[in-house]
Coordinates of C-alpha atoms in Angstrom, one line a residue:
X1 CA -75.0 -82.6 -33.1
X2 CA -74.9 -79.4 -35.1
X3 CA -71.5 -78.5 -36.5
X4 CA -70.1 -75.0 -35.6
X5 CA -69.0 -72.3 -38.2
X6 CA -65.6 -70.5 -37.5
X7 CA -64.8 -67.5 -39.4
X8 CA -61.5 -67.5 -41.1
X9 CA -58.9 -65.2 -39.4
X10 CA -56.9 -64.4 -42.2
X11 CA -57.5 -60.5 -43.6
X12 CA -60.3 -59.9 -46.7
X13 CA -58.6 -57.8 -49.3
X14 CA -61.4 -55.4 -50.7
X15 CA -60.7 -55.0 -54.6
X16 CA -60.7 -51.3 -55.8
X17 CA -61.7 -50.3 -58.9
X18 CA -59.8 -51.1 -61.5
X19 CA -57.9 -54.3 -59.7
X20 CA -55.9 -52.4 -57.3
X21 CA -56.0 -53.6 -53.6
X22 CA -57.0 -50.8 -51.1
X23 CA -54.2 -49.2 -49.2
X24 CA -56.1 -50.0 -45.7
X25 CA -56.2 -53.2 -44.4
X26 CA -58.6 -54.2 -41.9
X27 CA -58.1 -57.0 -39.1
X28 CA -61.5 -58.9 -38.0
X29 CA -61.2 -60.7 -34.9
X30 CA -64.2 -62.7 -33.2
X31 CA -64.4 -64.4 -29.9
X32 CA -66.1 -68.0 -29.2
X33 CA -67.8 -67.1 -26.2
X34 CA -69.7 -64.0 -28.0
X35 CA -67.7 -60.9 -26.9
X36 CA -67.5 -57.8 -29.4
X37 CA -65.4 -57.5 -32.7
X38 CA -62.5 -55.3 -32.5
X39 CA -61.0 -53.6 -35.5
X40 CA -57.4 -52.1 -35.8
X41 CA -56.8 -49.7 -38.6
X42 CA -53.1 -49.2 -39.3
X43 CA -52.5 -45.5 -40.7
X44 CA -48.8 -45.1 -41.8
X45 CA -49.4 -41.2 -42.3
X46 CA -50.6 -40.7 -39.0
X47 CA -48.5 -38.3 -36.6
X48 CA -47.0 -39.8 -33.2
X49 CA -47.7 -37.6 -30.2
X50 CA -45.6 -34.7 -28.8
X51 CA -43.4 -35.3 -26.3
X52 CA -41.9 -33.0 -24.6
X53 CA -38.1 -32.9 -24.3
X54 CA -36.3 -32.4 -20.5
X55 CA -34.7 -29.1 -21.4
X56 CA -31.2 -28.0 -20.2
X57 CA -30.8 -25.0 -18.8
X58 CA -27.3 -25.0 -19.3
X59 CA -26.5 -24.7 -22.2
X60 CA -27.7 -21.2 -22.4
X61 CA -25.0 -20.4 -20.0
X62 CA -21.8 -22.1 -21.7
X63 CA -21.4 -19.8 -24.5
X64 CA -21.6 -16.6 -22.4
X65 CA -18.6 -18.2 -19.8
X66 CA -16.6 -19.1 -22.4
X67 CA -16.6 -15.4 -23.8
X68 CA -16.1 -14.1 -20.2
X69 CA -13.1 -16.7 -19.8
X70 CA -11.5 -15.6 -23.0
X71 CA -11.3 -11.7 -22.0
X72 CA -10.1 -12.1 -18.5
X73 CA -7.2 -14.4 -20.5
X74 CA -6.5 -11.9 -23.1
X75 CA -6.8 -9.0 -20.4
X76 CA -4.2 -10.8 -18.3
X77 CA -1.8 -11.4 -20.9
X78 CA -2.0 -7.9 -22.2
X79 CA -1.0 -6.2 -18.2
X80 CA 1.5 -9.1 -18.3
X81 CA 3.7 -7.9 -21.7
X82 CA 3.1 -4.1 -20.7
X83 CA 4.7 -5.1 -17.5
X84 CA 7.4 -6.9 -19.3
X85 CA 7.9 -4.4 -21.5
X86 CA 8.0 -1.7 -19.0
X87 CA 10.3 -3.3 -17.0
X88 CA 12.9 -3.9 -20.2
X89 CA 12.9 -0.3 -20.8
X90 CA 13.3 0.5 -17.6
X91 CA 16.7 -1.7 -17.5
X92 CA 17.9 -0.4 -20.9
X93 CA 17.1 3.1 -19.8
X94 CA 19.4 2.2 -16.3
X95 CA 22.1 0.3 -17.7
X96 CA 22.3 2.8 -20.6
X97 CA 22.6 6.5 -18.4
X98 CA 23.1 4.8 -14.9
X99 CA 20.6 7.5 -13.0
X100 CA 22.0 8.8 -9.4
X101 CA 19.6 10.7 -7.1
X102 CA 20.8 14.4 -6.6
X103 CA 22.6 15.3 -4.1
X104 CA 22.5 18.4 -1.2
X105 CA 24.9 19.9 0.7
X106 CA 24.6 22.4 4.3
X107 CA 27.9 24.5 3.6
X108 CA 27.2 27.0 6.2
X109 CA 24.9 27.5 9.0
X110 CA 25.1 31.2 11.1
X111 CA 22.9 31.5 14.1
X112 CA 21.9 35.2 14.3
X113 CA 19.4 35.3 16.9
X114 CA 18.3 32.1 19.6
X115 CA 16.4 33.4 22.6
X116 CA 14.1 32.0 25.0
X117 CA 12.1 34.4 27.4
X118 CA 9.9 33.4 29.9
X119 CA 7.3 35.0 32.2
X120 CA 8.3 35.6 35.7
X121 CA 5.1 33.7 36.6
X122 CA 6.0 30.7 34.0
X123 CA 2.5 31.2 32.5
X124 CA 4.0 31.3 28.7
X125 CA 7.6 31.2 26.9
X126 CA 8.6 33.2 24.0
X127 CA 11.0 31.4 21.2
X128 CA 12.5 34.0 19.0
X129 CA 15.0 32.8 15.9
X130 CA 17.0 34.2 12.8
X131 CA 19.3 31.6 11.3
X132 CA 21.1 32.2 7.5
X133 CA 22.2 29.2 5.5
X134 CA 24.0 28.6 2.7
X135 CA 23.0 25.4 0.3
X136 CA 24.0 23.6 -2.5
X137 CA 22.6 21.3 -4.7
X138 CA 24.5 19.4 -7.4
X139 CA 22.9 16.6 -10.3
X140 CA 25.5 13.7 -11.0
X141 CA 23.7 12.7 -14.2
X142 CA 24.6 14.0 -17.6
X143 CA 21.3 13.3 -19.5
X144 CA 18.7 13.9 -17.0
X145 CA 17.7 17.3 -15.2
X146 CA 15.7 17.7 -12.5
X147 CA 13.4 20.2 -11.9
X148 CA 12.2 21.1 -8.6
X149 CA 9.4 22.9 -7.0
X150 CA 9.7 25.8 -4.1
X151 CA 11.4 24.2 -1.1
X152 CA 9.4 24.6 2.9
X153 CA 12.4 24.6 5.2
X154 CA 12.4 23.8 8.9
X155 CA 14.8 23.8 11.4
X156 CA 14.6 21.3 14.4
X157 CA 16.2 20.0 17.3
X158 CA 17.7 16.6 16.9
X159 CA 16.4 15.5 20.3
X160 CA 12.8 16.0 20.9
X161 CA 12.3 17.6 17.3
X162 CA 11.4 21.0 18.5
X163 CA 10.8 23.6 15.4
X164 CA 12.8 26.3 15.8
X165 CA 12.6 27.6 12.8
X166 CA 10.9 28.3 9.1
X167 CA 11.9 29.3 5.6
X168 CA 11.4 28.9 1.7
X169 CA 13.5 28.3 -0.7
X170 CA 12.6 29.4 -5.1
X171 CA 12.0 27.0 -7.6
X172 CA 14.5 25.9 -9.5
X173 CA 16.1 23.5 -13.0
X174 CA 19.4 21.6 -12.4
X175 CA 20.0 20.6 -15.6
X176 CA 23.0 17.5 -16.3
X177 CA 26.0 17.8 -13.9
X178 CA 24.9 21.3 -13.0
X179 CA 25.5 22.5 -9.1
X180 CA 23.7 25.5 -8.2
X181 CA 24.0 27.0 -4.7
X182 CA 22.1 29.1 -2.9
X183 CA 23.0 31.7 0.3
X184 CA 21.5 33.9 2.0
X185 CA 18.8 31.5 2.7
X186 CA 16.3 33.0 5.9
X187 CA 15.0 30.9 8.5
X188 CA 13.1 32.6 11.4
X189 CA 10.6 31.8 14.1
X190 CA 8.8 34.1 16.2
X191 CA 6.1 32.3 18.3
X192 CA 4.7 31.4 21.7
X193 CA 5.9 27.9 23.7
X194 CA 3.6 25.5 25.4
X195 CA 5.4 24.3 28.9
X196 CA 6.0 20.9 27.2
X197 CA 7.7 22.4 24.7
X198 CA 9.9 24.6 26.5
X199 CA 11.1 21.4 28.9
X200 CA 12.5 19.7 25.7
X201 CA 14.4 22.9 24.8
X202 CA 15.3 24.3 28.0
X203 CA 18.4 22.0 28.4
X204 CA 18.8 21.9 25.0
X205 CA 20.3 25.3 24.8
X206 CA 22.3 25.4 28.1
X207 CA 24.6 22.2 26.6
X208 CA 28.1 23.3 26.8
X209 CA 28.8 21.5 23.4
X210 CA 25.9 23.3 22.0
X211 CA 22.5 22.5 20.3
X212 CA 22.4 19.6 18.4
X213 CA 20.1 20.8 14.7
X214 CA 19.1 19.4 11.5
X215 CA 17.3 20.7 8.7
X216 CA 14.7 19.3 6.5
X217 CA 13.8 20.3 3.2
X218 CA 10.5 19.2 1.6
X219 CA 9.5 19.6 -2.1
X220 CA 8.5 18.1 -5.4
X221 CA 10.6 17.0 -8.6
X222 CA 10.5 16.3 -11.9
X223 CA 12.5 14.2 -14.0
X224 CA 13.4 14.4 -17.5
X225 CA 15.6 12.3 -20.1
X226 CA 15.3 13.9 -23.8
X227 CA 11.4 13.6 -24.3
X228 CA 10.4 11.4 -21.7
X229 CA 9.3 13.4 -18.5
X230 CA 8.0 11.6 -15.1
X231 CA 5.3 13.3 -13.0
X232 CA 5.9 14.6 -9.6
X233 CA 7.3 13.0 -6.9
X234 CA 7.8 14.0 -3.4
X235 CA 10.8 14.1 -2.0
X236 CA 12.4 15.2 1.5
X237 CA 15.9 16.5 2.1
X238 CA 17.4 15.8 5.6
X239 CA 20.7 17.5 7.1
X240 CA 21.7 16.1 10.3
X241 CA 24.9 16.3 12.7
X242 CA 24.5 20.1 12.9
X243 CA 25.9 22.1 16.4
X244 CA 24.8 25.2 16.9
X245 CA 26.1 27.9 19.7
X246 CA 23.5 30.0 21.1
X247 CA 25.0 33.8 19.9
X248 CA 26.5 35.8 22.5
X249 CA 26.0 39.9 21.5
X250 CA 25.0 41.2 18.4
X251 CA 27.3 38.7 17.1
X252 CA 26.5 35.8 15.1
X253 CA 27.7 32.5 15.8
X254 CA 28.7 29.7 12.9
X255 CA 27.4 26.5 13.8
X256 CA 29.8 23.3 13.1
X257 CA 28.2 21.8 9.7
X258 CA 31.6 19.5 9.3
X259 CA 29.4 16.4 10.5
X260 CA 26.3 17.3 8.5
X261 CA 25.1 14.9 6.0
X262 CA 22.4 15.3 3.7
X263 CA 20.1 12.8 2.3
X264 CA 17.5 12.5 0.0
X265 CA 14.4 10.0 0.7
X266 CA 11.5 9.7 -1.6
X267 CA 8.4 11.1 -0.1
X268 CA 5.0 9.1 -1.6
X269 CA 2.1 10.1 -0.1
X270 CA -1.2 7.6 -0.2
X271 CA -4.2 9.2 0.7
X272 CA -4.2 10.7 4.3
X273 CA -0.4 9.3 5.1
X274 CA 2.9 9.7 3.5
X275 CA 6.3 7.9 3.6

C-alpha cells in the first residue's frame, strides 16, 4: 500500500533580495478529493467600496426655520415695547395736562321763515326755511388748541329726522381756554318734498308746543400740545332739545334752546362706513 503525500498548510515565505520577507503573503490550500487551489491575496492598501449614505433631507431645512423663528420673535418683541412705550407716554401726557374734549354751546336759535305749500292736487310739496343761530365754542385745556376744519350744518326734526335745513360754518383755531362764538350763522332750505316726507312733517308743524329740532355739526380737528400735532379726526357736534314755533308774519320767532345740550362724539370713518 502506497503512502500518500500531503502538502503542508502552513504559508511559504518567499525571501527577497537582500533577506527581507516579501510584503505579500500567499495562502495555498488543496483539497483531498482533487478540487482546484484557491489563493487569497490580502492587500492592506486596497480601497473598500463606496457606499452610499441615506441622506436627510432635513437638515437643509433647520437652519432656514430657525432664522425665520428668530425674526418673527424679535419682530414681536419690538411692536410689544413700541406699544408699551406708547401707552406710558400717553398716561404721562394724561395725568400731566388732563385733556377735556371741547365743548359747544346753541345760545340762540330765531326761526325766520318755516313754510310748507302744497299743490291743490297733492302731486308735490314745497319746504321753504331761513333759520339764524348763534354758537359758541369754548377749549377747557390750557396747553392744547384745537384746530378745526369748515363746519356742514344741518337742521333736523327730532322725530322722523327730516332736513329742514343747511349751512356752513369758517374754519377756525381755539387756542388754550379760548371761547370763540359765532352769530349770524345762516341755515336755509329751499327744495321739493316727496309725499313720505311731508307725512313725517305735516304734524310736526301743527304741534301746539311746537317743533321739536336739533342741530348737527360735522367737521374735522386737529390737536396740538407744544410740538406734538395729531392728524385729523372726525368729529360730530349734536344739539338736541330744541323747540321751535313756526313764525307768524314777517316776524321771527325764538325757539326755546334752554333744554339744548350739545355733545361731541368722535366720528372714525373705515372705509365705506363711519361711526
Amino acid at each position: 500500500m502506497a503512502d500518500k503525500v500531503f502538502p503542508s498548510s502552513k504559508p511559504t515565505a518567499t525571501a527577497a533580495p537582500g533577506g527581507a520577507a516579501a510584503p505579500t503573503t500567499t495562502t495555498t490550500t488543496t483539497t483531498t478529493n482533487g478540487g482546484t487551489t484557491k489563493s487569497h491575496l490580502i492587500n492592506p492598501t486596497a480601497r473598500l467600496p463606496y457606499r452610499p449614505q441615506p441622506h436627510n433631507r432635513r437638515r437643509n431645512y433647520r437652519p432656514r426655520r430657525n432664522y425665520c423663528c428668530c425674526c418673527c420673535f424679535w419682530i414681536i418683541l419690538i411692536i410689544l415695547v413700541l406699544a408699551l412705550l406708547v401707552a406710558i407716554t400717553g398716561t404721562v401726557l394724561y395725568v400731566l395736562y388732563r385733556p377735556h374734549r371741547p365743548s359747544f354751546t346753541l345760545a340762540s336759535l330765531r326761526i325766520h321763515r318755516l313754510k310748507l305749500k302744497t299743490a291743490a292736487d297733492s302731486s308735490s310739496s314745497h319746504l321753504s326755511t331761513l333759520f339764524n343761530l348763534t354758537l359758541s365754542s369754548k377749549n377747557p385745556n390750557s396747553h392744547l388748541s384745537f384746530s378745526y376744519d369748515p363746519f356742514v350744518i344741518s337742521c333736523v326734526t327730532s322725530n322722523g329726522d327730516v332736513l329742514i335745513g343747511n349751512g356752513t360754518l369758517p374754519a377756525f383755531v381755539s387756542d388754550g381756554k379760548d371761547e370763540s362764538t359765532f352769530r349770524g350763522v345762516t341755515v336755509a332750505s329751499s327744495s321739493d318734498l316727496d309725499a313720505e316726507t311731508v307725512n313725517n312733517l305735516r304734524p310736526e308743524l301743527k304741534k301746539g308746543n311746537g317743533v321739536s329740532l336739533k342741530v348737527e355739526m360735522d367737521t374735522k380737528v386737529t390737536a396740538k400740545m407744544g410740538g406734538l400735532k395729531s392728524k385729523k379726526v372726525g368729529i360730530r357736534v349734536t344739539c338736541d332739545g330744541i323747540k321751535g314755533v313756526v313764525p307768524k308774519g314777517k316776524s321771527p320767532a325764538a325757539a326755546n334752546v334752554s333744554g339744548a345740550k350739545c355733545k361731541v362724539d368722535l366720528r372714525i370713518k373705515i372705509w365705506k362706513w363711519t361711526f
